[in-house]
Short mmCIF file of C-alpha atoms in Angstrom, two decimals:
data_model
loop_
_atom_site.label_atom_id
_atom_site.label_comp_id
_atom_site.label_asym_id
_atom_site.label_seq_id
_atom_site.Cartn_x
_atom_site.Cartn_y
_atom_site.Cartn_z
CA MET A 280 -55.31 -19.53 24.34
CA PRO A 281 -58.86 -20.86 24.02
CA SER A 282 -59.25 -24.58 23.50
CA ARG A 283 -61.30 -24.18 20.35
CA ALA A 284 -61.58 -21.53 17.66
CA PRO A 285 -64.73 -19.45 17.57
CA LYS A 286 -67.12 -20.96 15.05
CA LYS A 287 -67.60 -17.63 13.33
CA ASN A 288 -63.99 -17.51 12.11
CA LYS A 289 -63.56 -17.55 8.38
CA ARG A 290 -61.79 -20.66 7.17
CA ILE A 291 -60.37 -21.27 3.74
CA ALA A 292 -60.16 -24.79 2.37
CA PHE A 293 -56.53 -25.79 1.82
CA ASN A 294 -57.04 -29.42 0.88
CA ARG A 295 -56.85 -28.80 -2.82
CA GLU A 296 -54.67 -30.94 -5.04
CA GLY A 297 -51.05 -30.01 -5.34
CA THR A 298 -50.66 -28.03 -2.15
CA THR A 299 -49.64 -30.70 0.28
CA MET A 300 -47.65 -33.74 -0.73
CA VAL A 301 -45.63 -32.01 -3.45
CA THR A 302 -43.45 -30.54 -0.73
CA LEU A 303 -42.16 -33.91 0.31
CA GLY A 304 -39.10 -33.77 -1.89
CA TYR A 305 -37.74 -31.16 0.48
CA ALA A 306 -37.54 -33.49 3.43
CA GLN A 307 -34.04 -33.44 4.83
CA THR A 308 -32.01 -35.90 6.79
CA ARG A 309 -30.49 -34.70 10.06
CA THR A 310 -27.19 -34.44 8.22
CA GLY A 311 -28.69 -32.03 5.74
CA LYS A 312 -28.79 -34.43 2.79
CA ALA A 313 -31.95 -34.94 0.84
CA HIS A 314 -33.77 -38.22 1.40
CA SER A 315 -34.07 -40.61 -1.49
CA LYS A 316 -37.53 -40.74 -3.06
CA PRO A 317 -38.58 -43.91 -1.23
CA ALA A 318 -37.22 -42.52 2.00
CA SER A 319 -38.99 -39.23 1.36
CA ALA A 320 -42.25 -41.03 0.83
CA LEU A 321 -41.86 -42.92 4.09
CA CYS A 322 -40.93 -39.76 5.93
CA ALA A 323 -43.84 -37.96 4.34
CA ALA A 324 -46.32 -40.60 5.40
CA ALA A 325 -44.98 -40.58 8.91
CA LEU A 326 -45.03 -36.80 9.01
CA VAL A 327 -48.57 -36.40 7.81
CA ALA A 328 -49.77 -39.15 10.14
CA ALA A 329 -48.03 -37.50 13.03
CA MET A 330 -49.71 -34.24 12.30
CA THR A 331 -53.20 -35.32 13.19
CA ILE A 332 -51.72 -34.07 15.57
CA ALA A 333 -48.68 -35.37 17.37
CA PRO A 334 -46.02 -32.95 18.58
CA LEU A 335 -43.14 -32.47 16.22
CA SER A 336 -41.43 -30.46 18.82
CA ALA A 337 -39.40 -32.91 20.79
CA GLN A 338 -36.63 -33.14 18.23
CA ALA A 339 -36.68 -29.40 17.80
CA GLN A 340 -36.01 -28.81 21.45
CA THR A 341 -33.35 -31.43 22.02
CA GLN A 342 -31.22 -31.74 18.96
CA SER A 343 -28.61 -34.41 19.09
CA GLY A 344 -24.95 -33.61 19.01
CA PRO A 345 -21.80 -34.08 21.01
CA SER A 346 -22.05 -34.53 24.73
CA ALA A 347 -24.16 -31.91 26.43
CA SER A 348 -22.13 -32.15 29.59
CA PRO A 349 -20.52 -28.89 30.59
CA SER A 350 -16.78 -28.78 30.40
CA ASP A 351 -14.64 -27.95 33.35
CA LYS A 352 -11.40 -25.98 33.15
CA VAL A 353 -12.35 -24.47 29.81
CA ASP A 354 -10.46 -21.35 28.80
CA THR A 355 -12.27 -20.02 25.76
CA LEU A 356 -10.64 -16.58 26.04
CA GLY A 357 -7.18 -18.14 26.15
CA ALA A 358 -7.94 -20.28 23.11
CA ILE A 359 -9.26 -17.28 21.17
CA LYS A 360 -6.18 -15.19 21.99
CA ALA A 361 -3.84 -18.04 21.11
CA ARG A 362 -5.39 -18.50 17.64
CA GLY A 363 -5.61 -14.76 17.08
CA TYR A 364 -9.27 -14.51 16.10
CA PHE A 365 -12.78 -15.13 17.41
CA ILE A 366 -15.08 -17.67 15.69
CA CYS A 367 -18.77 -16.87 15.69
CA GLY A 368 -21.62 -19.03 14.40
CA VAL A 369 -24.30 -17.25 12.34
CA ALA A 370 -26.83 -18.20 9.67
CA GLY A 371 -25.05 -16.33 6.88
CA ASP A 372 -28.12 -16.22 4.64
CA ARG A 373 -30.47 -13.77 6.40
CA PRO A 374 -30.47 -10.11 5.28
CA GLY A 375 -30.60 -7.84 8.30
CA PHE A 376 -29.01 -10.47 10.54
CA SER A 377 -26.08 -12.11 8.78
CA PHE A 378 -25.64 -11.78 5.04
CA PRO A 379 -22.55 -10.96 2.96
CA ASP A 380 -22.55 -7.59 1.20
CA SER A 381 -21.26 -7.03 -2.34
CA LYS A 382 -17.67 -7.23 -1.02
CA GLY A 383 -18.29 -10.46 0.83
CA VAL A 384 -18.32 -8.81 4.25
CA MET A 385 -20.88 -10.28 6.65
CA GLN A 386 -23.44 -7.64 7.64
CA GLY A 387 -26.42 -7.56 9.99
CA LEU A 388 -27.44 -7.56 13.63
CA ASP A 389 -26.06 -11.03 14.41
CA ALA A 390 -22.80 -10.20 12.63
CA ASP A 391 -22.40 -7.01 14.68
CA ILE A 392 -23.17 -8.83 17.93
CA CYS A 393 -20.29 -11.15 17.00
CA ARG A 394 -17.98 -8.24 16.11
CA SER A 395 -18.68 -6.58 19.43
CA VAL A 396 -17.14 -9.54 21.27
CA ALA A 397 -14.11 -9.54 18.96
CA ALA A 398 -13.67 -5.82 19.66
CA ALA A 399 -13.91 -6.40 23.43
CA ILE A 400 -11.23 -9.10 23.30
CA PHE A 401 -8.82 -7.72 20.72
CA GLY A 402 -9.78 -4.07 20.33
CA ASP A 403 -10.27 -5.01 16.67
CA PRO A 404 -13.68 -6.16 15.31
CA GLU A 405 -12.03 -7.64 12.23
CA LYS A 406 -10.25 -10.36 14.20
CA ILE A 407 -13.20 -12.65 13.60
CA ARG A 408 -14.28 -15.53 11.40
CA PHE A 409 -17.90 -16.30 10.72
CA THR A 410 -19.15 -19.85 10.38
CA SER A 411 -22.48 -20.29 8.62
CA LEU A 412 -24.69 -22.80 10.42
CA THR A 413 -28.15 -24.25 9.87
CA SER A 414 -30.74 -24.73 12.57
CA LEU A 415 -29.58 -28.35 12.86
CA THR A 416 -25.83 -27.76 12.92
CA ARG A 417 -25.71 -24.70 15.21
CA PHE A 418 -25.76 -26.48 18.58
CA PRO A 419 -23.36 -29.31 17.71
CA ALA A 420 -20.96 -26.71 16.30
CA LEU A 421 -20.95 -24.80 19.59
CA GLN A 422 -20.87 -27.91 21.77
CA SER A 423 -17.89 -29.32 19.89
CA GLY A 424 -15.89 -26.08 19.96
CA GLU A 425 -16.12 -25.48 16.22
CA VAL A 426 -17.35 -22.00 17.11
CA ASP A 427 -16.79 -19.92 20.25
CA MET A 428 -20.24 -18.37 20.34
CA LEU A 429 -23.58 -18.60 18.57
CA ALA A 430 -25.47 -15.48 17.45
CA ARG A 431 -27.97 -16.99 15.04
CA PHE A 432 -31.42 -15.68 16.05
CA THR A 433 -31.70 -18.57 18.48
CA THR A 434 -34.42 -18.64 21.12
CA TRP A 435 -33.52 -18.97 24.78
CA THR A 436 -35.49 -21.88 26.24
CA LEU A 437 -35.30 -23.97 29.38
CA THR A 438 -34.43 -27.21 27.57
CA ARG A 439 -31.69 -25.63 25.50
CA GLU A 440 -30.01 -24.16 28.55
CA ALA A 441 -30.63 -27.09 30.92
CA SER A 442 -29.90 -30.05 28.65
CA LEU A 443 -27.59 -28.95 25.84
CA GLY A 444 -24.65 -27.82 27.95
CA LEU A 445 -25.13 -24.22 26.83
CA ASP A 446 -25.70 -20.86 28.50
CA VAL A 447 -27.41 -17.76 27.19
CA ALA A 448 -25.22 -14.77 27.99
CA SER A 449 -27.54 -12.05 26.69
CA VAL A 450 -30.88 -11.48 24.95
CA TYR A 451 -30.36 -8.99 22.15
CA PHE A 452 -33.73 -9.28 20.41
CA TYR A 453 -37.17 -9.99 21.91
CA ASP A 454 -38.96 -11.52 18.93
CA GLY A 455 -42.14 -13.55 18.34
CA GLN A 456 -43.34 -16.15 15.83
CA GLY A 457 -45.70 -15.17 13.03
CA PHE A 458 -46.98 -16.35 9.66
CA MET A 459 -46.41 -15.23 6.09
CA VAL A 460 -48.84 -16.05 3.27
CA LYS A 461 -49.32 -15.17 -0.35
CA LYS A 462 -51.64 -12.21 -0.81
CA SER A 463 -53.45 -14.11 -3.56
CA LEU A 464 -54.83 -16.57 -0.99
CA GLY A 465 -56.85 -13.80 0.60
CA VAL A 466 -55.98 -14.95 4.13
CA LYS A 467 -56.07 -12.19 6.74
CA SER A 468 -55.64 -14.18 9.94
CA ALA A 469 -53.77 -17.30 11.03
CA LEU A 470 -57.15 -18.59 12.26
CA GLU A 471 -58.12 -18.97 8.60
CA LEU A 472 -55.32 -21.48 7.93
CA ASP A 473 -57.42 -24.59 8.69
CA GLY A 474 -55.99 -27.46 6.60
CA ALA A 475 -53.15 -25.34 5.24
CA THR A 476 -49.74 -26.62 4.26
CA VAL A 477 -47.31 -24.69 6.43
CA CYS A 478 -43.55 -24.63 5.93
CA VAL A 479 -41.38 -24.51 9.03
CA ASN A 480 -37.64 -24.71 9.66
CA GLN A 481 -36.39 -28.04 10.87
CA GLY A 482 -34.94 -28.10 14.38
CA SER A 483 -36.48 -24.81 15.45
CA THR A 484 -38.81 -23.90 18.30
CA GLY A 485 -41.20 -22.85 15.55
CA GLU A 486 -42.24 -26.47 15.01
CA ALA A 487 -43.52 -26.81 18.57
CA ASN A 488 -45.16 -23.39 18.59
CA MET A 489 -46.94 -24.09 15.30
CA VAL A 490 -48.33 -27.42 16.50
CA ASP A 491 -49.50 -25.85 19.78
CA PHE A 492 -51.24 -23.01 17.95
CA PHE A 493 -53.11 -25.24 15.48
CA ARG A 494 -54.06 -27.73 18.18
CA SER A 495 -55.33 -25.12 20.59
CA HIS A 496 -57.52 -23.61 17.87
CA ASN A 497 -58.70 -26.99 16.55
CA LEU A 498 -57.26 -26.31 13.10
CA GLY A 499 -56.05 -28.94 10.67
CA LEU A 500 -52.42 -28.70 9.63
CA LYS A 501 -50.14 -30.20 6.99
CA PRO A 502 -46.61 -29.31 8.05
CA VAL A 503 -43.64 -29.30 5.73
CA VAL A 504 -40.36 -29.35 7.62
CA ILE A 505 -37.48 -27.85 5.66
CA GLU A 506 -33.96 -27.09 6.80
CA LYS A 507 -32.65 -24.44 4.41
CA ILE A 508 -34.11 -21.02 3.73
CA GLU A 509 -33.59 -21.20 -0.03
CA GLN A 510 -35.72 -24.34 -0.13
CA ILE A 511 -38.48 -22.56 1.79
CA ARG A 512 -38.27 -19.66 -0.66
CA ASP A 513 -38.68 -22.09 -3.58
CA ALA A 514 -41.52 -23.92 -1.85
CA LEU A 515 -43.44 -20.68 -1.37
CA ALA A 516 -42.81 -19.46 -4.89
CA SER A 517 -44.08 -22.72 -6.40
CA ASN A 518 -47.14 -22.84 -4.12
CA ARG A 519 -45.93 -25.96 -2.40
CA CYS A 520 -46.61 -24.21 0.91
CA ASP A 521 -49.65 -22.09 1.69
CA ALA A 522 -47.86 -20.36 4.54
CA TYR A 523 -44.46 -20.09 6.21
CA THR A 524 -44.00 -19.65 9.94
CA ASN A 525 -40.94 -18.30 11.71
CA ASP A 526 -39.92 -15.44 13.97
CA ALA A 527 -41.38 -12.18 12.68
CA SER A 528 -37.87 -10.84 12.17
CA GLN A 529 -37.02 -13.77 9.91
CA LEU A 530 -40.21 -13.37 7.91
CA GLY A 531 -39.28 -9.74 7.30
CA SER A 532 -35.78 -10.79 6.34
CA LEU A 533 -37.13 -13.35 3.86
CA LYS A 534 -39.46 -10.81 2.25
CA LEU A 535 -36.55 -8.43 1.80
CA SER A 536 -34.37 -11.13 0.26
CA MET A 537 -37.09 -11.89 -2.32
CA GLY A 538 -36.83 -8.43 -3.86
CA PRO A 539 -39.96 -7.32 -5.76
CA ALA A 540 -41.47 -10.80 -5.31
CA GLY A 541 -41.62 -10.12 -1.58
CA ASP A 542 -44.48 -7.72 -2.20
CA GLU A 543 -46.64 -10.73 -3.11
CA TYR A 544 -46.69 -11.82 0.54
CA ASP A 545 -48.43 -10.59 3.69
CA LEU A 546 -47.43 -11.02 7.32
CA LEU A 547 -50.46 -12.09 9.34
CA PRO A 548 -51.18 -10.17 12.57
CA GLU A 549 -50.95 -13.07 15.05
CA ILE A 550 -47.76 -13.44 17.09
CA ILE A 551 -48.01 -16.86 18.66
CA SER A 552 -44.94 -17.09 20.87
CA LYS A 553 -42.24 -15.31 22.84
CA GLU A 554 -38.85 -15.66 21.17
CA PRO A 555 -36.04 -14.07 23.17
CA LEU A 556 -33.07 -14.39 20.83
CA GLY A 557 -29.77 -14.73 22.64
CA THR A 558 -26.05 -15.26 22.43
CA PHE A 559 -25.19 -18.86 23.30
CA VAL A 560 -21.90 -20.04 24.80
CA ARG A 561 -20.75 -23.34 26.29
CA LYS A 562 -21.33 -23.99 29.97
CA GLY A 563 -18.30 -24.30 32.17
CA ASP A 564 -16.41 -21.12 31.31
CA GLN A 565 -17.72 -18.36 33.54
CA ARG A 566 -15.13 -15.81 32.43
CA PHE A 567 -16.06 -16.06 28.75
CA PHE A 568 -19.76 -16.02 29.67
CA ASP A 569 -19.13 -12.78 31.59
CA ILE A 570 -17.28 -11.24 28.64
CA VAL A 571 -20.14 -11.95 26.21
CA ARG A 572 -22.80 -10.79 28.69
CA TRP A 573 -21.06 -7.55 29.66
CA THR A 574 -20.12 -6.71 26.10
CA TYR A 575 -23.83 -6.53 25.30
CA ILE A 576 -24.48 -4.59 28.50
CA ALA A 577 -21.77 -2.13 27.47
CA MET A 578 -23.70 -1.41 24.26
CA LEU A 579 -26.92 -0.91 26.24
CA THR A 580 -25.10 1.35 28.71
CA ALA A 581 -23.69 3.43 25.87
CA GLU A 582 -27.19 3.99 24.50
CA GLU A 583 -28.40 5.06 27.95
CA LEU A 584 -25.49 7.48 28.29
CA GLY A 585 -25.81 8.84 24.77
CA ILE A 586 -22.44 7.44 23.73
CA THR A 587 -22.27 6.57 20.03
CA LYS A 588 -19.74 5.30 17.56
CA SER A 589 -19.19 8.80 16.24
CA ASN A 590 -19.00 10.76 19.51
CA ILE A 591 -17.24 8.35 21.83
CA ASP A 592 -13.93 10.17 21.71
CA THR A 593 -15.60 13.25 23.19
CA PHE A 594 -16.22 11.24 26.36
CA ARG A 595 -12.55 10.79 27.05
CA LYS A 596 -11.21 12.87 29.94
CA THR A 597 -14.78 13.37 31.12
CA ARG A 598 -15.34 14.38 34.74
CA ASP A 599 -18.43 12.17 35.15
CA PRO A 600 -17.44 9.12 37.26
CA GLN A 601 -19.80 6.79 35.34
CA ASN A 602 -18.39 7.89 32.02
CA GLN A 603 -14.84 7.61 33.38
CA ARG A 604 -15.44 3.98 34.35
CA PHE A 605 -17.04 3.21 30.99
CA MET A 606 -14.14 4.72 29.07
CA GLY A 607 -11.59 2.86 31.21
CA GLU A 608 -10.11 6.05 32.64
CA THR A 609 -10.78 4.88 36.20
CA GLY A 610 -11.65 1.61 37.92
CA ASP A 611 -10.71 -1.92 36.94
CA LEU A 612 -13.69 -3.20 34.94
CA GLY A 613 -11.47 -4.48 32.16
CA ALA A 614 -9.20 -6.37 34.55
CA ALA A 615 -12.23 -8.01 36.16
CA LEU A 616 -13.08 -9.55 32.79
CA GLY A 617 -9.49 -10.30 31.79
CA LEU A 618 -9.64 -7.57 29.14
CA ASP A 619 -7.98 -4.28 28.33
CA ALA A 620 -9.11 -1.24 30.32
CA GLN A 621 -10.50 0.28 27.10
CA TRP A 622 -12.61 -2.76 26.20
CA ALA A 623 -16.03 -1.08 26.40
CA ALA A 624 -14.85 1.96 24.47
CA ASN A 625 -13.39 -0.36 21.84
CA VAL A 626 -16.77 -2.08 21.45
CA ILE A 627 -18.64 1.16 20.85
CA LYS A 628 -15.98 2.51 18.55
CA ALA A 629 -16.24 -0.68 16.49
CA VAL A 630 -20.01 -1.26 16.21
CA GLY A 631 -21.83 1.50 18.13
CA ASN A 632 -24.51 1.23 20.79
CA THR A 633 -27.63 -0.97 20.72
CA ALA A 634 -29.76 1.64 18.96
CA GLU A 635 -27.13 2.01 16.26
CA LEU A 636 -27.05 -1.76 15.72
CA TRP A 637 -30.82 -1.83 15.33
CA ASP A 638 -31.02 1.15 13.01
CA ARG A 639 -28.21 -0.14 10.82
CA SER A 640 -29.60 -3.68 10.41
CA VAL A 641 -33.15 -4.38 11.52
CA ALA A 642 -34.93 -1.09 10.88
CA GLY A 643 -34.41 -1.63 7.13
CA LEU A 644 -36.60 -4.73 7.33
CA GLY A 645 -39.54 -2.60 8.37
CA ILE A 646 -39.56 -4.06 11.89
CA LYS A 647 -40.33 -1.60 14.67
CA ARG A 648 -38.07 -1.75 17.70
CA GLY A 649 -41.01 -2.03 20.12
CA VAL A 650 -40.13 -3.81 23.35
CA ASN A 651 -36.48 -3.86 22.32
CA ARG A 652 -36.23 -0.16 23.16
CA LEU A 653 -34.66 0.96 26.40
CA LEU A 654 -36.87 0.86 29.49
CA LYS A 655 -36.82 4.64 29.67
CA ASP A 656 -38.23 4.75 26.14
CA GLY A 657 -41.05 2.25 26.76
CA GLY A 658 -39.16 -1.00 26.10
CA ILE A 659 -37.82 -3.70 28.40
CA GLN A 660 -34.08 -3.37 27.84
CA TYR A 661 -31.90 -1.74 30.45
CA ALA A 662 -28.33 -2.09 31.60
CA PRO A 663 -27.21 -3.29 35.05
CA PRO A 664 -24.64 -1.00 36.66
CA MET A 665 -21.13 -1.15 35.24
CA ARG A 666 -19.18 -0.67 38.43
#
């Protein structure tokens, strides 16, 4: 990125009364409780001072929690089988990713990624419990063993993998960070946000990306760090924030959750980061890591082979060696993972292939699949050989 913004860029003044400090009541402690008013004022002063411009990102990248040391002799699969169900950490409040339907059943891409692992282990996607986590509680929950896996639109970064005691088993969504603004502001580019009050989720990589973007373009910034999505929704509706920044997928999800009010907002064209969203597991249990990784690869393989949730039974007794291995008719792929021979077929029968997951959950948000398509279709996803 250039070190300074071109002088010809249009800039809109955002230093009007009522658009900056009123957001301070939303400051959250690291335990998720609201600060008292005096504490909020102190935090606010520190925050605003820091934003001229000191990185907010350090805490976002290295959230505290239980020991980050990898565990030895961990048997996650054995623990899951002994309790009889798989525990998966999700957000639980994001339409398209993890959100309960009218019957209370968790739906969305993240939820289906979780169900695929339950299907691989048990042959039954319903042997699962979802735990709703915030951006601050997700890593401690996984590190402590409260959940077996995290599928909560979480970006794979070096510091998260190297210092938190966690591994990324698969990348199921290549996303990027964008901005959402009210149409009434008349803003058409993120380069016009000089001096704007921008809401961002606490404990996310979005904090660091936002600071980098504004600094590199010599733009003033008044950040408002908020933990919960409903508070961000309220802050936008009451004009406490001029803009909200998050992964483009989450901005689309938020617009959808607003109903008709979502039409009052625009997504700006700039994508300021790479956000490979992955499944996170604890370090130190290679077998469970392999199960999560190859479960996702099985869904990619199924898409490549044209195997879907509805036609999978027609692939039984096939004469094609690759299909025979996938269906568990030959070979010992299941045994290599400590699973049933039919594990891959069970996954597809339960949730479908990767294209079906996308179409069922993300396409409804108006997000094009883009680079998340298979390599043969112009994307960057492809499956290593299952043999």
